[in-house]
Tab-separated table of C-alpha atoms and ligand atoms in Angstrom:
chain	number	residue	atom	x	y	z
A	1	MET	CA	24.548	-22.562	19.856
A	2	THR	CA	23.992	-24.148	22.810
A	3	ALA	CA	20.621	-25.303	23.886
A	4	ARG	CA	19.980	-22.397	27.063
A	5	ARG	CA	19.786	-19.953	24.294
A	6	THR	CA	15.972	-19.284	23.663
A	7	TYR	CA	14.449	-18.895	19.891
A	8	ARG	CA	11.409	-17.206	19.814
A	9	ILE	CA	11.607	-16.546	15.951
A	10	LEU	CA	9.234	-15.243	13.187
A	11	PHE	CA	9.782	-15.863	9.756
A	12	ILE	CA	7.243	-13.175	7.738
A	13	GLY	CA	7.292	-12.775	4.362
A	14	PRO	CA	5.238	-13.270	1.176
A	15	PRO	CA	3.843	-17.001	0.422
A	16	GLY	CA	6.517	-18.957	-1.222
A	17	ALA	CA	9.395	-16.903	-0.535
A	18	GLY	CA	10.756	-19.356	1.809
A	19	LYS	CA	9.850	-19.007	4.932
A	20	GLY	CA	8.402	-23.109	5.241
A	21	THR	CA	12.228	-24.167	3.409
A	22	TYR	CA	14.499	-22.592	5.738
A	23	ALA	CA	12.500	-23.060	9.198
A	24	LYS	CA	12.573	-26.768	8.044
A	25	HIS	CA	16.581	-26.728	7.779
A	26	LEU	CA	17.314	-24.781	10.842
A	27	GLU	CA	14.685	-26.946	13.383
A	28	GLY	CA	17.106	-29.473	13.392
A	29	ARG	CA	20.076	-26.953	14.313
A	30	LEU	CA	18.339	-24.880	16.790
A	31	GLY	CA	16.411	-27.922	18.824
A	32	VAL	CA	13.035	-25.856	18.445
A	33	PRO	CA	9.834	-26.441	17.006
A	34	HIS	CA	8.263	-25.010	12.866
A	35	ILE	CA	5.514	-24.047	13.415
A	36	SER	CA	3.570	-23.457	10.300
A	37	THR	CA	-0.033	-22.376	10.359
A	38	GLY	CA	-0.503	-23.010	6.637
A	39	THR	CA	0.195	-26.457	7.457
A	40	MET	CA	-1.973	-27.222	10.774
A	41	LEU	CA	-4.509	-25.529	8.856
A	42	ARG	CA	-4.334	-28.189	5.742
A	43	ARG	CA	-4.107	-31.115	8.441
A	44	CYS	CA	-7.341	-30.274	10.566
A	45	VAL	CA	-9.073	-29.710	5.997
A	46	ALA	CA	-7.319	-33.184	5.584
A	47	LYS	CA	-8.609	-35.081	8.555
A	48	ASP	CA	-12.113	-33.598	8.388
A	49	ALA	CA	-12.130	-31.627	11.942
A	50	PRO	CA	-14.534	-29.806	13.425
A	51	GLY	CA	-14.819	-26.207	11.547
A	52	ALA	CA	-12.672	-28.208	8.205
A	53	GLU	CA	-15.258	-26.726	5.295
A	54	LYS	CA	-14.670	-23.013	6.864
A	55	VAL	CA	-11.354	-23.579	6.610
A	56	ARG	CA	-10.972	-25.658	3.273
A	57	TYR	CA	-13.675	-22.275	2.222
A	58	HIS	CA	-11.160	-19.990	2.975
A	59	LEU	CA	-7.441	-21.763	1.889
A	60	ASP	CA	-9.490	-23.156	-1.317
A	61	ARG	CA	-9.456	-18.823	-2.540
A	62	GLY	CA	-6.400	-18.172	-1.255
A	63	GLU	CA	-7.882	-15.958	1.589
A	64	LEU	CA	-7.245	-15.531	5.248
A	65	ILE	CA	-8.640	-17.779	7.909
A	66	PRO	CA	-10.542	-15.320	10.733
A	67	ASP	CA	-8.181	-13.506	12.908
A	68	ASN	CA	-10.434	-15.017	16.309
A	69	MET	CA	-9.439	-18.264	14.986
A	70	MET	CA	-6.032	-18.138	13.642
A	71	ILE	CA	-5.854	-16.540	17.784
A	72	GLU	CA	-7.129	-19.356	19.113
A	73	ILE	CA	-4.831	-21.729	17.446
A	74	ILE	CA	-1.908	-20.481	18.234
A	75	LYS	CA	-3.011	-19.306	21.705
A	76	ARG	CA	-2.937	-23.253	21.973
A	77	ARG	CA	-0.422	-24.281	20.094
A	78	LEU	CA	2.139	-21.849	21.926
A	79	SER	CA	1.600	-23.154	25.285
A	80	GLU	CA	2.437	-26.682	24.067
A	81	GLU	CA	5.447	-27.703	26.388
A	82	ASP	CA	7.966	-27.943	23.418
A	83	THR	CA	7.814	-24.570	22.532
A	84	LYS	CA	9.150	-23.638	26.228
A	85	ASN	CA	13.026	-22.834	25.144
A	86	GLY	CA	11.507	-21.049	21.305
A	87	PHE	CA	9.244	-21.088	18.399
A	88	MET	CA	9.789	-20.751	14.707
A	89	LEU	CA	6.136	-18.757	13.551
A	90	ASP	CA	6.046	-19.399	9.744
A	91	GLY	CA	2.875	-17.981	8.865
A	92	PHE	CA	2.009	-16.148	11.678
A	93	PRO	CA	1.184	-13.432	12.522
A	94	ARG	CA	0.039	-12.058	9.162
A	95	THR	CA	-2.347	-9.512	10.516
A	96	LEU	CA	-1.340	-6.260	12.213
A	97	VAL	CA	-4.390	-7.138	14.984
A	98	GLN	CA	-2.539	-11.300	14.912
A	99	ALA	CA	0.602	-9.004	15.352
A	100	LYS	CA	-0.539	-7.446	18.527
A	101	MET	CA	-2.213	-10.109	19.900
A	102	LEU	CA	1.394	-11.810	19.700
A	103	ASP	CA	2.632	-9.168	20.997
A	104	GLY	CA	0.713	-9.200	24.036
A	105	LEU	CA	0.400	-12.851	24.464
A	106	LEU	CA	4.537	-13.069	24.776
A	107	ASP	CA	3.930	-9.868	27.157
A	108	SER	CA	1.527	-11.310	29.577
A	109	MET	CA	4.449	-14.404	30.117
A	110	GLY	CA	7.447	-12.290	30.228
A	111	LEU	CA	9.036	-13.239	26.853
A	112	GLY	CA	10.337	-11.294	23.964
A	113	LEU	CA	10.810	-12.523	20.126
A	114	ASP	CA	14.433	-12.665	19.647
A	115	TYR	CA	14.586	-12.758	15.432
A	116	ILE	CA	12.558	-11.730	13.099
A	117	PHE	CA	13.715	-12.357	9.728
A	118	ASN	CA	11.676	-10.578	7.223
A	119	ILE	CA	12.013	-12.688	3.604
A	120	TRP	CA	11.239	-11.454	0.236
A	121	THR	CA	11.709	-13.445	-3.774
A	122	PRO	CA	10.898	-11.215	-6.927
A	123	TYR	CA	6.839	-12.171	-7.080
A	124	ASN	CA	7.700	-13.611	-10.672
A	125	LYS	CA	10.677	-16.136	-9.369
A	126	ILE	CA	7.424	-16.537	-6.329
A	127	VAL	CA	4.907	-17.931	-8.599
A	128	GLN	CA	7.456	-19.919	-10.789
A	129	ARG	CA	8.694	-22.086	-7.645
A	130	ALA	CA	5.489	-22.440	-6.378
A	131	LEU	CA	3.784	-24.068	-9.595
A	132	ASN	CA	6.732	-26.346	-9.202
A	133	ARG	CA	6.386	-27.186	-5.595
A	134	ALA	CA	5.726	-30.870	-3.440
A	135	HIS	CA	5.660	-31.380	-0.265
A	136	CYS	CA	6.106	-34.432	1.346
A	137	GLU	CA	2.731	-35.512	2.885
A	138	ALA	CA	4.273	-36.898	6.543
A	139	CYS	CA	7.996	-35.077	7.197
A	140	GLY	CA	6.770	-31.848	4.656
A	141	ARG	CA	10.016	-31.533	3.366
A	142	ILE	CA	9.160	-29.177	-0.184
A	143	TYR	CA	10.590	-29.642	-2.673
A	144	ASN	CA	10.729	-28.555	-6.178
A	145	LEU	CA	9.713	-30.685	-9.202
A	146	LYS	CA	11.506	-28.647	-11.556
A	147	ASN	CA	15.501	-28.881	-9.900
A	148	GLU	CA	16.149	-30.833	-7.883
A	149	ASP	CA	16.404	-34.986	-8.955
A	150	ILE	CA	13.031	-36.392	-7.598
A	151	SER	CA	12.144	-40.242	-7.189
A	152	PRO	CA	10.090	-41.834	-10.055
A	153	GLU	CA	8.003	-42.819	-7.331
A	154	LEU	CA	7.976	-39.123	-6.358
A	155	LEU	CA	8.547	-40.343	-2.776
A	156	CYS	CA	10.442	-38.159	-0.369
A	157	ASP	CA	14.267	-39.289	0.277
A	158	THR	CA	14.324	-38.290	3.677
A	159	CYS	CA	11.608	-40.268	5.175
A	160	GLY	CA	9.688	-42.194	1.838
A	161	GLY	CA	6.608	-40.360	2.588
A	162	LYS	CA	4.421	-39.208	-0.795
A	163	LEU	CA	5.068	-35.817	-2.245
A	164	VAL	CA	1.734	-34.441	-3.233
A	165	ARG	CA	1.130	-30.927	-4.735
A	166	ARG	CA	-1.142	-27.880	-2.742
A	167	GLY	CA	-4.546	-26.987	-3.563
A	168	ASP	CA	-3.945	-23.736	-3.089
A	169	ASP	CA	-0.247	-23.530	-6.082
A	170	ARG	CA	-2.430	-23.165	-8.962
A	171	ALA	CA	-1.430	-19.454	-10.604
A	172	GLU	CA	-4.954	-17.972	-10.139
A	173	THR	CA	-4.745	-18.444	-6.822
A	174	LEU	CA	-0.979	-17.857	-6.153
A	175	TRP	CA	-1.243	-14.138	-7.744
A	176	HIS	CA	-4.356	-13.641	-5.533
A	177	ARG	CA	-2.693	-14.483	-2.270
A	178	LEU	CA	0.202	-11.987	-3.055
A	179	GLU	CA	-2.064	-9.787	-3.398
A	180	VAL	CA	-3.640	-10.625	-0.152
A	181	TYR	CA	-0.225	-10.102	1.198
A	182	ASP	CA	0.845	-6.513	-0.084
A	183	GLU	CA	-2.684	-5.809	1.689
A	184	LYS	CA	-3.320	-7.424	5.011
A	185	THR	CA	0.767	-8.800	5.699
A	186	ARG	CA	2.530	-6.099	4.443
A	187	PRO	CA	1.961	-3.721	7.035
A	188	ILE	CA	3.368	-5.901	9.692
A	189	VAL	CA	6.836	-5.374	8.402
A	190	GLU	CA	6.264	-1.874	8.739
A	191	PHE	CA	4.993	-2.754	12.688
A	192	TYR	CA	8.375	-4.416	13.344
A	193	SER	CA	10.894	-2.810	11.367
A	194	GLU	CA	12.483	-0.731	13.897
A	195	ARG	CA	12.876	-3.545	16.513
A	196	PRO	CA	16.623	-4.801	16.977
A	197	GLN	CA	15.125	-8.251	15.984
A	198	PHE	CA	14.313	-7.719	12.613
A	199	HIS	CA	16.712	-8.578	10.337
A	200	GLU	CA	15.535	-8.192	6.187
A	201	ILE	CA	16.720	-11.729	4.057
A	202	TYR	CA	16.521	-11.996	-0.034
A	203	THR	CA	15.773	-15.535	-0.245
A	204	GLY	CA	16.011	-14.693	-4.048
A	205	GLY	CA	19.311	-17.332	-4.102
A	206	PRO	CA	20.631	-20.798	-3.250
A	207	VAL	CA	19.050	-21.422	-0.213
A	208	GLU	CA	22.435	-22.243	1.067
A	209	ASP	CA	23.010	-17.970	1.042
A	210	GLY	CA	19.884	-16.981	2.973
A	211	LEU	CA	20.499	-19.853	5.393
A	212	GLY	CA	24.485	-18.662	6.110
A	213	LYS	CA	22.645	-15.051	6.462
A	214	MET	CA	20.353	-15.942	9.412
A	215	ILE	CA	22.463	-17.978	10.438
A	216	ASP	CA	25.635	-15.390	10.379
A	217	ILE	CA	23.285	-13.616	12.736
A	218	ILE	CA	22.063	-15.893	15.124
A	219	GLU	CA	26.209	-16.030	15.776
A	220	ALA	CA	26.718	-12.918	15.891
A	221	ALA	CA	23.567	-11.474	18.405
A	222	GLU	CA	25.051	-14.849	20.852
A	223	ARG	CA	28.542	-13.346	20.438
A	224	GLU	CA	27.526	-9.674	21.268
A	225	HIS	CA	25.472	-11.193	24.268
A	226	ASP	CA	27.993	-13.192	25.536
A	227	CYS	CA	30.800	-10.661	25.474
A	228	ALA	CA	28.030	-8.379	27.512
B	301	ATP	P1	4.586	-20.559	1.734
B	301	ATP	O1	4.261	-20.677	-0.045
B	301	ATP	O2	5.188	-19.678	2.373
B	301	ATP	O3	3.373	-21.669	2.234
B	301	ATP	P2	1.795	-19.218	2.186
B	301	ATP	O4	0.972	-18.388	2.229
B	301	ATP	O5	1.626	-19.370	0.554
B	301	ATP	O6	3.048	-19.525	2.228
B	301	ATP	P3	1.115	-21.052	4.407
B	301	ATP	O7	1.888	-20.305	5.025
B	301	ATP	O8	1.044	-22.525	3.925
B	301	ATP	O9	1.361	-20.431	2.778
B	301	ATP	O10	-0.321	-20.374	4.263
B	301	ATP	C1	-1.599	-21.363	3.316
B	301	ATP	C2	-3.153	-20.868	3.801
B	301	ATP	O11	-3.687	-20.818	4.576
B	301	ATP	C3	-3.257	-19.079	3.735
B	301	ATP	O12	-3.215	-18.580	2.206
B	301	ATP	C4	-4.161	-18.469	4.216
B	301	ATP	O13	-5.868	-18.728	3.982
B	301	ATP	C5	-4.057	-20.125	5.822
B	301	ATP	N1	-3.751	-19.112	6.929
B	301	ATP	C6	-2.186	-19.511	7.428
B	301	ATP	N2	-1.793	-18.472	8.337
B	301	ATP	C7	-3.204	-17.796	8.614
B	301	ATP	C8	-3.067	-16.585	9.445
B	301	ATP	N3	-2.197	-16.656	10.294
B	301	ATP	N4	-3.516	-15.919	9.224
B	301	ATP	C9	-5.148	-16.299	8.233
B	301	ATP	N5	-4.960	-17.427	7.644
B	301	ATP	C10	-3.789	-18.089	7.193
B	302	MG	MG1	3.889	-22.144	4.259
């Protein structure tokens, strides 16, 4: 995979299906930034930025942040220089309104999406994973506290940052987030599903399996493009 290519990638899928995990793994390989709207919102709350109270209210309940606010956040982020060759959007779009806005924004810049990965995992697995999930406060790497060897001091293997758990990874909130996903986000799967860039990836198994599939898809598309 060479640097001159663009990678405008969407990860869609229910909470806890692994969007952030896969995007983090691909980030170094593709050289485009991983943009997680959930992480951006949690940072805004942690820093007590303007509007943080409103954001915290929605986050803690597992509800979506209003579309107009999300659209402003994403417009600003996609205007930054580091997204010139692409981005991996994790957590946006999450509603039809957001998906249509993203189409309009990319259209107005003469750009399009390269890959849309719809990832899925059975809900009972999702809940088990999220209840055991922690992440590094500094670099964002995601850990499973049950299946991985974690240092007794709960520090990140990659950067030494502190491992913390998310406030919304509690059983009650999780089931509610899955309901919100079914109602608000699932319609965007249909919105994208007929496009040639759309791919479904099962992420209920080992990370390497799902990751291998994504890399195969990207490499196959590039070979096809090179021969065209
Ligand atoms: P995952 O478990 O894969 O990280 P998630 O959906 O549980 O997925 P985040 O993507 O981190 O978690 O999002 C956490 C919360 O942030 C959501 O429950 C919602 O309140 C808010 N949020 C994030 N992105 C959006 C968005 N595009 N529109 C509205 N709310 C959002
Ligand atoms: Mg996430």
